[in-house]
Every structure is written in C-alpha cells, then in structure tokens.
C-alpha cells in the first residue's frame, strides 16, 4: 500500500499538470506593471546620445574585411542607418 | 546575446533598408578580428565597424555610463563584478540607432539604457521614416467589414520591439464608430488579455472623422474606408542566469509545438451604413511569430577582449 503522503504529492503533481498555463516572471501578468515595463523598455534615453538635428561626427573605421569606411562610403541615396551594439562576442 | 540576435535580424532585413534607399552599418567596441569571426559565422554582409578605442562611440555620446574604467561584467546576470574571468566592458555602447540624412544630419534616434531591448530592421524603418515594410498580412473571417491582422516581423526574438496591427476595410457607404462615440453606439475596441509572454503597449487608434447623420443630431466620430490601428509588443526578455528556469518556462508556456509565439485578441465594432446600424460584432484576432532562440555562442577565446587596467 502507498504512503498517504506520496499519494497527496501525486495528486498535487497531477493538479499542476492540468492547471492552466502556469504564470511566470513574478506571478501572473499584471497589466499596470506591464504597461510601466514597456514604457521603460521603449523609452529613448534622455541625456545620452547626440540629439536629432545634430551633425553626425565624421569617422574612419575598419569593417570586418579590414576596409576603411567613412560616412560617405556607407550612406545610401536617402541616408544611413547606424546601429551601435554592445558586442558581437558577449 | 541580444546584440548578436539583432545583427542577424538586421542582415535578414537588409533588402528592406536597400529598398528604402538607406545604407546600413553597425558599430561596436569589438576588434576587427571579433567582427570578422562573427560576420563569417553568421553571414553578415553589411559593414560591422570596429571602434576598438570607442572614439566614435564617445563622439555620438553613447558610451555606457555604467561601465566605468576597469568594469567587469558577468554577462549571464548583467551584474558588474570583480571576478577576473568576466568581461571588460569599459567603452561599450548603449544599444542605439541613429538615422542620418545624406547631408550628415541626424534625422532620428533611439538610445536604450536598458540592456535587453533591440529594434529589428522593420521597427527602425517604421519608427524613423514611417515605412511599413516587410509586413505579414492575414485576413480574419468576418462580415461586411473585412478585418486583417498585420505584423512588422515574421520572426521574433526575446527583447524585440515588434509592431502588430489591425486593419479594417469597409465597403463604400459603411462606417464604424470611433472609441468615444457614446449615445448607445458601440465604439471600436481592440482588446488583448495581459500575457506572461510579452509586454504590450496600448492600441494607437487614428483620429476618427466627425460626421453628421440623418438619424442623429450631434456629430459622431467615425472611421470609413481603410483604418489601421497598431500597438507595440516586446517579447519578455527572460534570459537571466539568476533564474535560468524563466527561459525554460517561457519555452514551455509561450511556444507552441512549431516553436511559434501566438498572440491573440479581439476587435469589437459596430458597422453602420447611411440608413441603419447593425448589431456590434466581435472578430477574434491572431498573430503568429516564428521564435528565434537566443544565440549563446561567444567568440573564440583567443579573440576576446583583454582586460585593460
């Protein structure tokens, strides 16, 4: 005969299995917390980065093939999208 | 991790930039050797620029202020540490995007102080120049008013800024009511239940027209023709070494058997023509994204950045 406690545990596990999708990330989604989180994520940081309207600083840097590139050589007919990223290593 | 995924997505979106007439380049504090290795492994064809001394990063004022000289970072937990095995991050940039016009003037910018958010190519083009590029569009079964769902991307990774949309096409002579109509009419409403899988922004409704009808004294806010409503969605950035179970939970809760993320919602509206209004109807909506798992592969050890005191 099985130990009653192990039976209870089996019941609990079965209940977990058939429970609705388990909430995660600090409990059930909270619309207000989420609204605050997405506002923070989508905010353009103030006080860092050159402002709109400023002149892009001139530069010369090597690309992955060792070629030297500057603004002129990178810009298309309508302009240039320049992405700064943290690292391709980590 | 989020950065590598972003570069692969930008490569995927490269034709959209070309079509829109823009060049694309990405800059980091990595050495040219790290960038060469990464570009060849992932097939990156647009220029990755090595700003090893961070001079351009500083010139654009996007050097991360948290990363002081001598700072080491545990990448799994994003915590600053003093353990010698961790990564020297002094001089690394905030994830940022600048759109520059042909005369060298900054047209648009987005600088993120959080560590997880990444813009995809379509998000950049949509937010900066208003181009609705690379969208998927699918019609939902409905009645006289044709309802379609759109998405800025077909693929999505954790921390991606995505834009989903809802389009209503009305036959001539038909309209639906704007949100604030009142007077017993039902204004259009796009609802989505809160999710554990993504953060969602509020719907961005366009401004309705004010119109006069024979059956009502006051002007009523209406939409006619084609209407497009959008909202932003960010898959929750759940990569945390402190709680590795979060990502596993994300996989089991948020991905279906095809590794797709499915978002659902509903739109309720009341359609009317010149003579009468029909009962309000609710159309279920569904968006689907192919999930792109995080890229955890680092550069070979001999190429990694050395610690400088």
PDB file of C-alpha atoms in Angstrom, chain B residues 8 11 17 50 52 66 68 106 122 130 148 164-165 196 200 213 215 217 225 237 258 268 291:
ATOM      1  CA  UNK B   8      21.355  38.512 -37.642  1.00  0.00           C
ATOM      2  CA  UNK B  11      21.045  41.050 -42.047  1.00  0.00           C
ATOM      3  CA  UNK B  17      16.957  49.116 -45.976  1.00  0.00           C
ATOM      4  CA  UNK B  50      35.493  48.127 -35.211  1.00  0.00           C
ATOM      5  CA  UNK B  52      38.119  49.373 -30.522  1.00  0.00           C
ATOM      6  CA  UNK B  66      27.515  52.187 -16.035  1.00  0.00           C
ATOM      7  CA  UNK B  68      33.444  52.790 -15.822  1.00  0.00           C
ATOM      8  CA  UNK B 106      20.691  63.176 -37.517  1.00  0.00           C
ATOM      9  CA  UNK B 122      11.319  46.863 -39.746  1.00  0.00           C
ATOM     10  CA  UNK B 130       7.146  55.670 -41.294  1.00  0.00           C
ATOM     11  CA  UNK B 148      -6.904  41.745 -41.365  1.00  0.00           C
ATOM     12  CA  UNK B 164       1.295  44.420 -34.631  1.00  0.00           C
ATOM     13  CA  UNK B 165      -1.616  45.907 -36.480  1.00  0.00           C
ATOM     14  CA  UNK B 196       3.113  36.347 -19.309  1.00  0.00           C
ATOM     15  CA  UNK B 200       2.074  45.059 -24.841  1.00  0.00           C
ATOM     16  CA  UNK B 213     -26.046  61.537 -39.881  1.00  0.00           C
ATOM     17  CA  UNK B 215     -30.640  59.775 -37.577  1.00  0.00           C
ATOM     18  CA  UNK B 217     -28.363  65.401 -34.144  1.00  0.00           C
ATOM     19  CA  UNK B 225     -12.650  53.347 -45.912  1.00  0.00           C
ATOM     20  CA  UNK B 237      13.492  39.380 -22.053  1.00  0.00           C
ATOM     21  CA  UNK B 258       6.085  24.601 -34.048  1.00  0.00           C
ATOM     22  CA  UNK B 268     -15.368  44.693 -31.326  1.00  0.00           C
ATOM     23  CA  UNK B 291      10.567  32.253 -32.409  1.00  0.00           C
TER      24      UNK B 291
END
